[in-house]
Coordinates of N, CA and C and ligand atoms in Angstrom, one line a residue:
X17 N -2.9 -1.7 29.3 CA -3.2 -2.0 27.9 C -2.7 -0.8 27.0
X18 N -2.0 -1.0 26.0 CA -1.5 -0.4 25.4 C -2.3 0.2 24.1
X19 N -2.9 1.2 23.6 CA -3.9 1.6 22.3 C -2.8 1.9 21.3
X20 N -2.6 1.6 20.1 CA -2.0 1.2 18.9 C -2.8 2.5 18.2
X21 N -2.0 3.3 17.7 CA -2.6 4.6 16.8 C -2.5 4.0 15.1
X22 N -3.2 3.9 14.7 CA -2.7 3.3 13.0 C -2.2 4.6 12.4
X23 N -1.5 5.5 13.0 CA -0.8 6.7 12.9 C 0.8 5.6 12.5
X24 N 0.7 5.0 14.0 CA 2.2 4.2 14.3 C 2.1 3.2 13.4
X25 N 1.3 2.5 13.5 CA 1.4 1.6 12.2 C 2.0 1.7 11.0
X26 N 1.2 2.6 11.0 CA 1.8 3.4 9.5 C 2.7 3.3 8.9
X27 N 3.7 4.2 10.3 CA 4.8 4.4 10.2 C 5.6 2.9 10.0
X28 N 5.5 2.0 11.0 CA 6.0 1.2 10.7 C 6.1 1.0 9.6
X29 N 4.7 0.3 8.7 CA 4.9 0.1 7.4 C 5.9 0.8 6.6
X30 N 6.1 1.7 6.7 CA 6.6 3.2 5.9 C 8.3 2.4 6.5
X31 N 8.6 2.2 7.7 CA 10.3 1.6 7.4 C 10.4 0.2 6.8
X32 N 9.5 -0.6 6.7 CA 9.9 -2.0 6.0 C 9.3 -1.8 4.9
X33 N 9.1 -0.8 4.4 CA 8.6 -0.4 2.9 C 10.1 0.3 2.2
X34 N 10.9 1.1 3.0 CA 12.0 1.5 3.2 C 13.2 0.7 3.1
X35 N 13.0 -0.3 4.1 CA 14.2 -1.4 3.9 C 13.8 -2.2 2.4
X36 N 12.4 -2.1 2.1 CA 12.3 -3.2 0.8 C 12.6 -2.2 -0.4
X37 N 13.1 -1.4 0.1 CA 13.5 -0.6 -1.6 C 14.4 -0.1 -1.1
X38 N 15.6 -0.7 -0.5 CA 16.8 -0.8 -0.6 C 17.2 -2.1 -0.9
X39 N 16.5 -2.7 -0.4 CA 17.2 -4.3 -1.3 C 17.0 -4.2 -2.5
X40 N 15.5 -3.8 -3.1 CA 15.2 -3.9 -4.5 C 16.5 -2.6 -5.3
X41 N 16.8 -1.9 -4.7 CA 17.6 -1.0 -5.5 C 19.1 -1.6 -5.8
X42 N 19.5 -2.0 -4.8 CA 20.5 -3.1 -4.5 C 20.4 -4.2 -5.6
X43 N 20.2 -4.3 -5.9 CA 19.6 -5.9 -7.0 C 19.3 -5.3 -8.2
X44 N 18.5 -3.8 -8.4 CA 18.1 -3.8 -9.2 C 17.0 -4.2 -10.0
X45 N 16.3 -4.9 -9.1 CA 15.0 -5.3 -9.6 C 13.8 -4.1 -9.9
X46 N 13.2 -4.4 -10.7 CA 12.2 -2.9 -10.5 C 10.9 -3.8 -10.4
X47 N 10.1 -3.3 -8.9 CA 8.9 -4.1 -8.5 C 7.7 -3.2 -8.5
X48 N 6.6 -3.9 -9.1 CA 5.8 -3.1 -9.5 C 4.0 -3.5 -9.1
X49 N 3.5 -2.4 -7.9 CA 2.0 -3.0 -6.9 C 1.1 -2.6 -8.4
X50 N 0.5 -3.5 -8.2 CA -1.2 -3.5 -8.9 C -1.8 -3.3 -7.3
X51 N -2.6 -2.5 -8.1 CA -4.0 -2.2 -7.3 C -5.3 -2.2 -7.9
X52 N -5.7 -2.4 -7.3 CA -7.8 -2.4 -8.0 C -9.0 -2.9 -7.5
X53 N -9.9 -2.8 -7.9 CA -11.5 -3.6 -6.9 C -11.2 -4.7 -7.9
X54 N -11.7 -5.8 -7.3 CA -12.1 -7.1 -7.4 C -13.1 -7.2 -8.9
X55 N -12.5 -7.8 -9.6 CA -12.7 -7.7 -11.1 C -12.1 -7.1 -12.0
X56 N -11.5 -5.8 -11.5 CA -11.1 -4.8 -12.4 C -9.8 -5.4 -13.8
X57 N -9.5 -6.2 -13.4 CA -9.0 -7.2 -14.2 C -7.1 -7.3 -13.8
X58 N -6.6 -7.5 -12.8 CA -5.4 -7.1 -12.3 C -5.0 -8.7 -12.9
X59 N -5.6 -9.9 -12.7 CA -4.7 -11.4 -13.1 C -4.2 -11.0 -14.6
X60 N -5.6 -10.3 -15.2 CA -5.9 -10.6 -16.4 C -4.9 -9.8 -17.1
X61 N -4.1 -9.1 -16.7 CA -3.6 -7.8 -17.0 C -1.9 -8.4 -17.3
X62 N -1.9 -9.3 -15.9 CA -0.6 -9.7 -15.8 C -0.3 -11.3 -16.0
X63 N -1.4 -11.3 -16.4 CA -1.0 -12.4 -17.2 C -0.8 -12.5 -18.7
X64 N -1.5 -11.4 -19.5 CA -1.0 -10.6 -20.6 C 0.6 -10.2 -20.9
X65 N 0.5 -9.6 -19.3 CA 2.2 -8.5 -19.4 C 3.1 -10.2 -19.4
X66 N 3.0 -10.8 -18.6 CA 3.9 -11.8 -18.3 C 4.3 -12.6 -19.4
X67 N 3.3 -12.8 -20.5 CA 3.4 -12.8 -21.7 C 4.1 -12.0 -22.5
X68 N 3.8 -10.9 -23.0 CA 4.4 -10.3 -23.7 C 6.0 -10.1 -23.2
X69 N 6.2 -9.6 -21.7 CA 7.6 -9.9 -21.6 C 8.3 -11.2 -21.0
X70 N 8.0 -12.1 -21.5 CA 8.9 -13.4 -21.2 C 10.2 -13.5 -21.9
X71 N 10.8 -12.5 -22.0 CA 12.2 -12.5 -22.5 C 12.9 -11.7 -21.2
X72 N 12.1 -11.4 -20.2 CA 12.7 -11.0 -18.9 C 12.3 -12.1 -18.1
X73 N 13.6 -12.8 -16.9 CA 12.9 -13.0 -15.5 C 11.9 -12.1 -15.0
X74 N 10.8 -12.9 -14.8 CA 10.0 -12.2 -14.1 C 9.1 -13.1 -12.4
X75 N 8.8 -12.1 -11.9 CA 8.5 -13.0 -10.5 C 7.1 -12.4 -10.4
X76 N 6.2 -13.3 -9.3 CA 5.0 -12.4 -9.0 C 5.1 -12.6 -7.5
X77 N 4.2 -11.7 -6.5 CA 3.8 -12.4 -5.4 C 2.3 -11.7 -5.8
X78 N 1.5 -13.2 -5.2 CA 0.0 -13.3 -5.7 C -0.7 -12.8 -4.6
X79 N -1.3 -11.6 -4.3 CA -2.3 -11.2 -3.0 C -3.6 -11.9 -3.3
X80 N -4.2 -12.5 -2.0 CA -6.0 -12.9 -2.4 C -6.0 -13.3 -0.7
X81 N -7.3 -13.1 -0.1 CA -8.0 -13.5 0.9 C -7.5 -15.2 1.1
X82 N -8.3 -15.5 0.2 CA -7.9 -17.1 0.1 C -7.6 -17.6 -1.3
X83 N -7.3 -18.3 -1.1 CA -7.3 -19.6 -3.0 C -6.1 -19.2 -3.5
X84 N -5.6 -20.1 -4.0 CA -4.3 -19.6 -5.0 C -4.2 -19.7 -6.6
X85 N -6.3 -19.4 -6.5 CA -6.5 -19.8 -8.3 C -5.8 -19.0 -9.1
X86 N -5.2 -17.9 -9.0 CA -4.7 -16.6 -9.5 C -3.3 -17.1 -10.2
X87 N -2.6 -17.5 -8.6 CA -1.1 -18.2 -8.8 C -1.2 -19.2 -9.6
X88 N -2.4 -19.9 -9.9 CA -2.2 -21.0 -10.5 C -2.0 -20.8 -11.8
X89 N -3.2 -19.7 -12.6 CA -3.4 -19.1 -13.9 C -2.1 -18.7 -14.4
X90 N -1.6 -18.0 -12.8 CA 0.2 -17.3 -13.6 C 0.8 -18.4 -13.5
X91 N 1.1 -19.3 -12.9 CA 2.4 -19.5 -13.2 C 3.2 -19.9 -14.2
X92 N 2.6 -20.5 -15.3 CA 3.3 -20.9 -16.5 C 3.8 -19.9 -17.0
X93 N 3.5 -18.6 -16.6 CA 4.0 -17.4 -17.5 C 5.1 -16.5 -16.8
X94 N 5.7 -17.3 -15.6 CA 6.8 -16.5 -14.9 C 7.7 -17.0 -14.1
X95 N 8.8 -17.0 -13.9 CA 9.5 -17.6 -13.3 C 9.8 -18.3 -12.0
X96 N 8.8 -17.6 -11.4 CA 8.5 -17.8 -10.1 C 7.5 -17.1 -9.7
X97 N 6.9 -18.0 -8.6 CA 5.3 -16.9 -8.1 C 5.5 -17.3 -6.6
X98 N 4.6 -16.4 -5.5 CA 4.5 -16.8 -4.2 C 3.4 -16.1 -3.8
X99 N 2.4 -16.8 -3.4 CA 1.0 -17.0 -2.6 C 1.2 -16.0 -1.4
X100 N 0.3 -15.0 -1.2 CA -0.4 -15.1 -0.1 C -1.2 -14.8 0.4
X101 N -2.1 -15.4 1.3 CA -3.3 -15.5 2.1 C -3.5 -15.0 3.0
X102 N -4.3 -14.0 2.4 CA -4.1 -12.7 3.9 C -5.7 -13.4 5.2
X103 N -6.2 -14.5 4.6 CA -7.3 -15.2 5.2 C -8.6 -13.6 6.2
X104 N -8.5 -12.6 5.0 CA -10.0 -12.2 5.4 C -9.4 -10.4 5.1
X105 N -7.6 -10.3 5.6 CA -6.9 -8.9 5.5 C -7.3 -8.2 4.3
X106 N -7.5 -7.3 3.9 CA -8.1 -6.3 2.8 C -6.8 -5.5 2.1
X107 N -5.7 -6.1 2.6 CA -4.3 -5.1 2.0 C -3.1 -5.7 2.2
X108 N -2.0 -5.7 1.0 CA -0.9 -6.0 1.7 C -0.1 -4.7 2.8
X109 N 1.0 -5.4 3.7 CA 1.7 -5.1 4.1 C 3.1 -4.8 3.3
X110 N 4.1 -3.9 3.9 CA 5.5 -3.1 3.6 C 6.3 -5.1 4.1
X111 N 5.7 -5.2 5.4 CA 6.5 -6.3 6.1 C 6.2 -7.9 5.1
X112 N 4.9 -8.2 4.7 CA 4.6 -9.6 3.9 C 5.7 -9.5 3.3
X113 N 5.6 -8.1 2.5 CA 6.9 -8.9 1.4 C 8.2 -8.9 1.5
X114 N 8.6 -7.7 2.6 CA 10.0 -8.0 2.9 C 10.4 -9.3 3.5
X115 N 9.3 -10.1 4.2 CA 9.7 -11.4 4.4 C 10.0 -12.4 3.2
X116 N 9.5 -12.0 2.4 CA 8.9 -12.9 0.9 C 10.6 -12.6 -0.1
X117 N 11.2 -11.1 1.0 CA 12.3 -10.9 -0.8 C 13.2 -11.5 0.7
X118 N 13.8 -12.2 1.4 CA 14.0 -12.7 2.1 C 14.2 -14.0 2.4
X119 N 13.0 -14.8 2.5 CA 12.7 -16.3 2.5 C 13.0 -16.8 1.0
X120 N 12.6 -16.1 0.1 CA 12.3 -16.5 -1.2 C 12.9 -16.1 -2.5
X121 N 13.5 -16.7 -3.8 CA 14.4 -15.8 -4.2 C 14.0 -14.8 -5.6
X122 N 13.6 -14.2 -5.1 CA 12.3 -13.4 -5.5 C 13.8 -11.9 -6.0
X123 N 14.7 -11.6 -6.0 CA 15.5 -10.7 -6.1 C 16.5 -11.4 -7.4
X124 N 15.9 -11.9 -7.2 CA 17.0 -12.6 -9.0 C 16.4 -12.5 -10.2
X125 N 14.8 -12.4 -9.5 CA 14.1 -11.7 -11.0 C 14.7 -10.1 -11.5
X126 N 13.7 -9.6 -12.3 CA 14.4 -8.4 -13.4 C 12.8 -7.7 -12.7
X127 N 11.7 -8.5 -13.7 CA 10.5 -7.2 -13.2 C 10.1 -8.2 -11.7
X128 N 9.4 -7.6 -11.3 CA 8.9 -8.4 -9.5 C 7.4 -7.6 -9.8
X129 N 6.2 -8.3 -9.7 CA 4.8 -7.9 -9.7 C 4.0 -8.3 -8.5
X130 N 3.6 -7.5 -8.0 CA 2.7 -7.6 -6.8 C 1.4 -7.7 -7.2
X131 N 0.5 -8.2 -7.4 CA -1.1 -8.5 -7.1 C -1.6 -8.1 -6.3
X132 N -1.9 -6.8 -5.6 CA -2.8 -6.6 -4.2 C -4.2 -7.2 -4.0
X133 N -4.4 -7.0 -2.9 CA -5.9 -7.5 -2.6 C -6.7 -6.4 -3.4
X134 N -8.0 -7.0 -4.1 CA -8.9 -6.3 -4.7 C -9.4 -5.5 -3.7
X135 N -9.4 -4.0 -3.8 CA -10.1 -3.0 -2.9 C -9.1 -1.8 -3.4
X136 N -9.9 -1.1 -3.3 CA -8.7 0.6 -4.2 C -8.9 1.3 -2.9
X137 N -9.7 0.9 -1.5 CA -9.1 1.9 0.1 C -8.1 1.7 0.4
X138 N -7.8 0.6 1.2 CA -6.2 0.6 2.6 C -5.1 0.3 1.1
X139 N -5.2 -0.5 0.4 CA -3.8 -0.7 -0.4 C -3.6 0.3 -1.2
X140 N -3.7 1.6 -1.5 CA -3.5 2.9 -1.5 C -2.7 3.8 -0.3
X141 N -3.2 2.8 1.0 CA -2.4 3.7 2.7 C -1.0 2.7 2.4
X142 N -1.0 1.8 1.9 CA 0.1 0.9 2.6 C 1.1 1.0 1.6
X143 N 2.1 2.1 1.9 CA 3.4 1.9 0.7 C 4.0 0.2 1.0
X144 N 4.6 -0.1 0.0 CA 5.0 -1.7 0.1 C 6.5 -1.6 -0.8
X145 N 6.8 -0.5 -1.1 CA 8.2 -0.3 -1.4 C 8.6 -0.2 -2.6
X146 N 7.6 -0.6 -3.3 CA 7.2 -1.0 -4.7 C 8.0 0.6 -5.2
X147 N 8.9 0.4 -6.9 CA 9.2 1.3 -7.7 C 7.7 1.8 -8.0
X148 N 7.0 1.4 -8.4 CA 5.7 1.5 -9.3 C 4.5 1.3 -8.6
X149 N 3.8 1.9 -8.6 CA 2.5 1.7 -8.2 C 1.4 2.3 -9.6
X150 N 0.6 1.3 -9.9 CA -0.5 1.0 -11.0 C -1.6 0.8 -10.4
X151 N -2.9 1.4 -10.5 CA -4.1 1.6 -10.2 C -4.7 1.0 -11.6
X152 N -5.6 0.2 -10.9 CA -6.5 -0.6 -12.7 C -8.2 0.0 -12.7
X153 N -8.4 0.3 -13.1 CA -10.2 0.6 -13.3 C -10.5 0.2 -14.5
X154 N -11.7 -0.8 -15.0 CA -12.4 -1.3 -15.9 C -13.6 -0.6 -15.8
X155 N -14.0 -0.8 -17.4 CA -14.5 0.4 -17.8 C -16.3 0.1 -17.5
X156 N -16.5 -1.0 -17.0 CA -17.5 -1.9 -16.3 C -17.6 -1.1 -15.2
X157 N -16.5 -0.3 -14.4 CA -16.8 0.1 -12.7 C -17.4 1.3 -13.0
X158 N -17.1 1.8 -14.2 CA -17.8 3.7 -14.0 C -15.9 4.5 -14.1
X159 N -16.8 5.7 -14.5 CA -15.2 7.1 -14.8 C -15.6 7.7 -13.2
X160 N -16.3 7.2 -12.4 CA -16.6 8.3 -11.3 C -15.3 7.8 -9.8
X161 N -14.7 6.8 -10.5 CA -13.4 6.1 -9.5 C -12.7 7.1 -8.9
X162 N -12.2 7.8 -9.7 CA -11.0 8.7 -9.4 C -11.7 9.7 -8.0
X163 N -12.9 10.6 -8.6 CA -13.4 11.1 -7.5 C -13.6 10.4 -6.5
X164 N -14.2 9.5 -6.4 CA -14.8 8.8 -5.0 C -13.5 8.0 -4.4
X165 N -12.6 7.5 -4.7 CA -11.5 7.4 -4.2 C -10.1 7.6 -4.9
X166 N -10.0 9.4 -4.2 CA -9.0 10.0 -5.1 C -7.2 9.4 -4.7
X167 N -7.3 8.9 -2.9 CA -5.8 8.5 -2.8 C -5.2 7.5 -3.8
X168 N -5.8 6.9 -4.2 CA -5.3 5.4 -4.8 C -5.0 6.2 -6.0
X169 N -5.5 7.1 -6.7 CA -4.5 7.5 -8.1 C -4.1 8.7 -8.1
X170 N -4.3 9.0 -6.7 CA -3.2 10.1 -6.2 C -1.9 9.8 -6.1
X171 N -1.7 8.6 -5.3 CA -0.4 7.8 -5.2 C 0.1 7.3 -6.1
X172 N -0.6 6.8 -7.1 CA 0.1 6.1 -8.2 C 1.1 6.4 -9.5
X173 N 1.3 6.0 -10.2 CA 2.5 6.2 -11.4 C 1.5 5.9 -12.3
X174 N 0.8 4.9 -12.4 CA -0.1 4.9 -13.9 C -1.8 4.4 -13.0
X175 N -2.4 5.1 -14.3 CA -3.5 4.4 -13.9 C -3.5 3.7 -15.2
X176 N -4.4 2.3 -15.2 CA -4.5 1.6 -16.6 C -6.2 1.3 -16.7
X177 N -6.9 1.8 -17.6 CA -8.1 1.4 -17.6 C -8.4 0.3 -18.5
X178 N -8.9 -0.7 -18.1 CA -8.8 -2.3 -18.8 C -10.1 -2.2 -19.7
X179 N -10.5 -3.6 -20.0 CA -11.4 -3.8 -20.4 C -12.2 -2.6 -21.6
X180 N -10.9 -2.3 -22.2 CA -11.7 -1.2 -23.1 C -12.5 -1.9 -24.7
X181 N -12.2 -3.1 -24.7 CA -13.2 -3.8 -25.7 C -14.7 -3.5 -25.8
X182 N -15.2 -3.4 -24.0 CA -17.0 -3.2 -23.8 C -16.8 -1.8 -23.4
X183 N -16.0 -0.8 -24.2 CA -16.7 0.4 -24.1 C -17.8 0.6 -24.9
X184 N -18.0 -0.1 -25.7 CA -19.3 0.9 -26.8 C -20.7 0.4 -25.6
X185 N -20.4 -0.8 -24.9 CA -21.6 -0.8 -23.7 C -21.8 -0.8 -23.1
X186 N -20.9 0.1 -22.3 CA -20.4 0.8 -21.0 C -20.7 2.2 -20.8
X187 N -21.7 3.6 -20.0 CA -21.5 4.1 -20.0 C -20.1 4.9 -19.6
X188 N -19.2 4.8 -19.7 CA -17.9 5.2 -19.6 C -17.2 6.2 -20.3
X189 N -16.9 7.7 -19.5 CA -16.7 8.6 -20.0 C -15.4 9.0 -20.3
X190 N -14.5 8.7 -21.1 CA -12.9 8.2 -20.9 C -12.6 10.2 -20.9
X191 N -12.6 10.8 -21.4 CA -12.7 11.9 -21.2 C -12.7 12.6 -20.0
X192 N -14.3 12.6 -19.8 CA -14.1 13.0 -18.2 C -13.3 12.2 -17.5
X193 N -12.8 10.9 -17.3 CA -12.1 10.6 -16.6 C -10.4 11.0 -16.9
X194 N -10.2 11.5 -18.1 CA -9.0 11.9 -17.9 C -9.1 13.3 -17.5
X195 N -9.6 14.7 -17.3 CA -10.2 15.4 -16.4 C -10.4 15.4 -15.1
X196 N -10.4 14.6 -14.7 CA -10.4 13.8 -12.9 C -9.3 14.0 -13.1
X197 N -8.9 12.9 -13.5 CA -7.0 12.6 -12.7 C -6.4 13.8 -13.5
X198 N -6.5 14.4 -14.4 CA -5.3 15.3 -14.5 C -5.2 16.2 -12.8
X199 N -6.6 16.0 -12.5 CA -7.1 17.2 -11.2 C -6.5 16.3 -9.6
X200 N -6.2 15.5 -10.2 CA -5.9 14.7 -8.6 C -4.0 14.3 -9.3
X201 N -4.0 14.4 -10.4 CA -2.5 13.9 -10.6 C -2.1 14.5 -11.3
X202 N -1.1 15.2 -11.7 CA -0.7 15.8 -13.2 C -0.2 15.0 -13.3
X203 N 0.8 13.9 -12.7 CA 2.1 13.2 -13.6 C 1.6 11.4 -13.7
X204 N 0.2 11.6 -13.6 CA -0.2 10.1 -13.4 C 0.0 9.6 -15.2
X205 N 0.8 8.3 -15.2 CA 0.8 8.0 -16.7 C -0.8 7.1 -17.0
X206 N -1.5 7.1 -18.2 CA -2.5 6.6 -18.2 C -2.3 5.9 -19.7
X207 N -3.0 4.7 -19.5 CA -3.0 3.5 -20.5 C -4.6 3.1 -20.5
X208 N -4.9 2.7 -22.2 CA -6.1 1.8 -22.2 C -5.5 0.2 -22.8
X209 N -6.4 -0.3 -22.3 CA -6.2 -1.4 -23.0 C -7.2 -2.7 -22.5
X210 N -7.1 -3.4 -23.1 CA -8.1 -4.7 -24.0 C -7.1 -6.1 -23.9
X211 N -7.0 -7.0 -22.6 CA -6.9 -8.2 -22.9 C -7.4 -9.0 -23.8
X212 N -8.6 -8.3 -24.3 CA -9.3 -9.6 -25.2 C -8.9 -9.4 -26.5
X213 N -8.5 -7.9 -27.1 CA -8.2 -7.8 -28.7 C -6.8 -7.2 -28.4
X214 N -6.2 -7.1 -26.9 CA -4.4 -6.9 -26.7 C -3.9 -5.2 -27.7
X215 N -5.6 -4.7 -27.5 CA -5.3 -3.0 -27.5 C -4.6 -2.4 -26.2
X216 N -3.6 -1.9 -26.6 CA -2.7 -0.6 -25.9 C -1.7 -1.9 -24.8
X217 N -1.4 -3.0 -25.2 CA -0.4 -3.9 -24.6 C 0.5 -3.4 -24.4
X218 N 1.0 -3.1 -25.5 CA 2.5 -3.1 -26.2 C 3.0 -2.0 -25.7
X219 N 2.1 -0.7 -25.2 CA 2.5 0.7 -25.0 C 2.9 0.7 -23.7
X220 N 1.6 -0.2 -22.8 CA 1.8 -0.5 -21.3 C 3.0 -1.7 -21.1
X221 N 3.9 -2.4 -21.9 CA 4.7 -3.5 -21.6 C 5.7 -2.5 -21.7
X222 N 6.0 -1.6 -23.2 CA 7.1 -0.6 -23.2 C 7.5 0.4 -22.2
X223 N 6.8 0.6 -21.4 CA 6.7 1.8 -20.5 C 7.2 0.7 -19.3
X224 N 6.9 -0.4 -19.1 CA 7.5 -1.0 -18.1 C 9.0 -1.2 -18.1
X225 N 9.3 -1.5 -19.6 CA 10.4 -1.6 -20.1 C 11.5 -0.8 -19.7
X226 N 10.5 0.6 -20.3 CA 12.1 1.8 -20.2 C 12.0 2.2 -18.7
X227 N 10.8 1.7 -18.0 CA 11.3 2.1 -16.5 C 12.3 1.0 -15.8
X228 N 12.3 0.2 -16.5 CA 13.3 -1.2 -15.7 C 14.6 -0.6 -16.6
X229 N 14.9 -0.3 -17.6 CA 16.1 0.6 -17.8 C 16.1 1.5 -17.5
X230 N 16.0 2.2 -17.0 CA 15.7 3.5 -16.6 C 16.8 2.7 -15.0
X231 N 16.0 2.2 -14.2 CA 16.6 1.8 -13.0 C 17.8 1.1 -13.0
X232 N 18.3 0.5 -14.0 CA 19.4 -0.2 -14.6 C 20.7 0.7 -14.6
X233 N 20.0 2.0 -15.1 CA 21.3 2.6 -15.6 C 21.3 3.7 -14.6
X234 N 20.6 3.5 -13.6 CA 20.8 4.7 -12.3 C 21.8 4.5 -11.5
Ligands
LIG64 MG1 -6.8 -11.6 -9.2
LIG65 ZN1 -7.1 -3.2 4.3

């Protein structure tokens, strides 16, 4: 019997996370992980963004346990979407999607959006190749995120805190929490914003923007 170190795992992950950001570089696409707990509003987020930038191809691949109610919500807002059902898994893999830019023609889009499984533990361990990695916390979960699990916006490029419409009845300390992450990230970019009154959209769509030009002209 052979014992499997998720040391080695890892690593695996870490080369087909590798081969998927040489194809994306290749192409030029700039592909971008959501991460978050379950609620924190990641559909709701991108189904916003997918909106606001519909003057780009854009693609999604949809992560969930089961159901493809998510995919269903996006699809009118993107050019293509692809499901999958991790049936109980808590995280994507580097390998799901390199099968997915592969089978699927998921590299002709411009932005490429990943939906991870709701949970801010293992899809923080699993690079997936992604240019971008975005951490979401609503302001419903508490400012105490960052501390209690610091990898996920240790790793990341932005954190975006949603749901800032029910701040006035939320204890939520936006302050102290930008104090955390300065302490766990100096270079984490940070966004608020409001699907429901589409406060701080425009700042979080622009920033996606000049990073897809940004990669354009590299
Ligand atoms: Mg969702
Ligand atoms: Zn997991």
């Amino acid at each position: 019997m052979r014992v499997y170190l998720a040391k080695e795992l890892l690593e695996a992950n870490q080369n087909n996370a590798g081969e998927n950001r040489s194809l994306l570089r290749a192409s030029g696409v700039l592909m971008v992980n959501l991460i978050g707990s379950p609620g924190s509003g990641k559909t709701a987020l991108l189904e916003h963004t997918l909106k606001k930038l519909s003057g780009y191809r854009t693609a999604v691949i949809e992560g969930d346990l089961y159901t493809d109610e998510d995919a269903r919500r996006l699809s009118s807002w993107c050019n293509q979407i692809v499901q999958i059902n991790t049936e109980g898994s808590c995280h994507l893999e580097a390998g799901y999607i390199g099968h997915l830019l592969a089978q699927e023609n998921l590299l002709s889009a411009e932005l490429l959006f990943i939906e991870n499984i709701g949970n801010l533990v293992c899809p923080a361990e699993f690079d997936l190749g992604e240019d971008i990695r975005v951490v979401l916390l609503s302001v419903t979960e508490g400012n105490d995120k960052p501390r209690k699990y610091p990898l996920a916006f240790k790793v990341a490029d932005a954190a975006v805190v949603t749901k800032t419409d029910l701040l006035p009845y939320c204890d939520f300390n936006l302050n102290q929490l930008n104090e955390d992450l300065r302490k766990i990230n100096e270079n984490l970019a940070l966004f608020t914003v409001s699907t429901k009154t589409g406060e701080g959209l425009g700042d979080w769509c622009k920033w996606l923007e000049k990073l897809l030009q940004r990669k354009r002209s590299a």
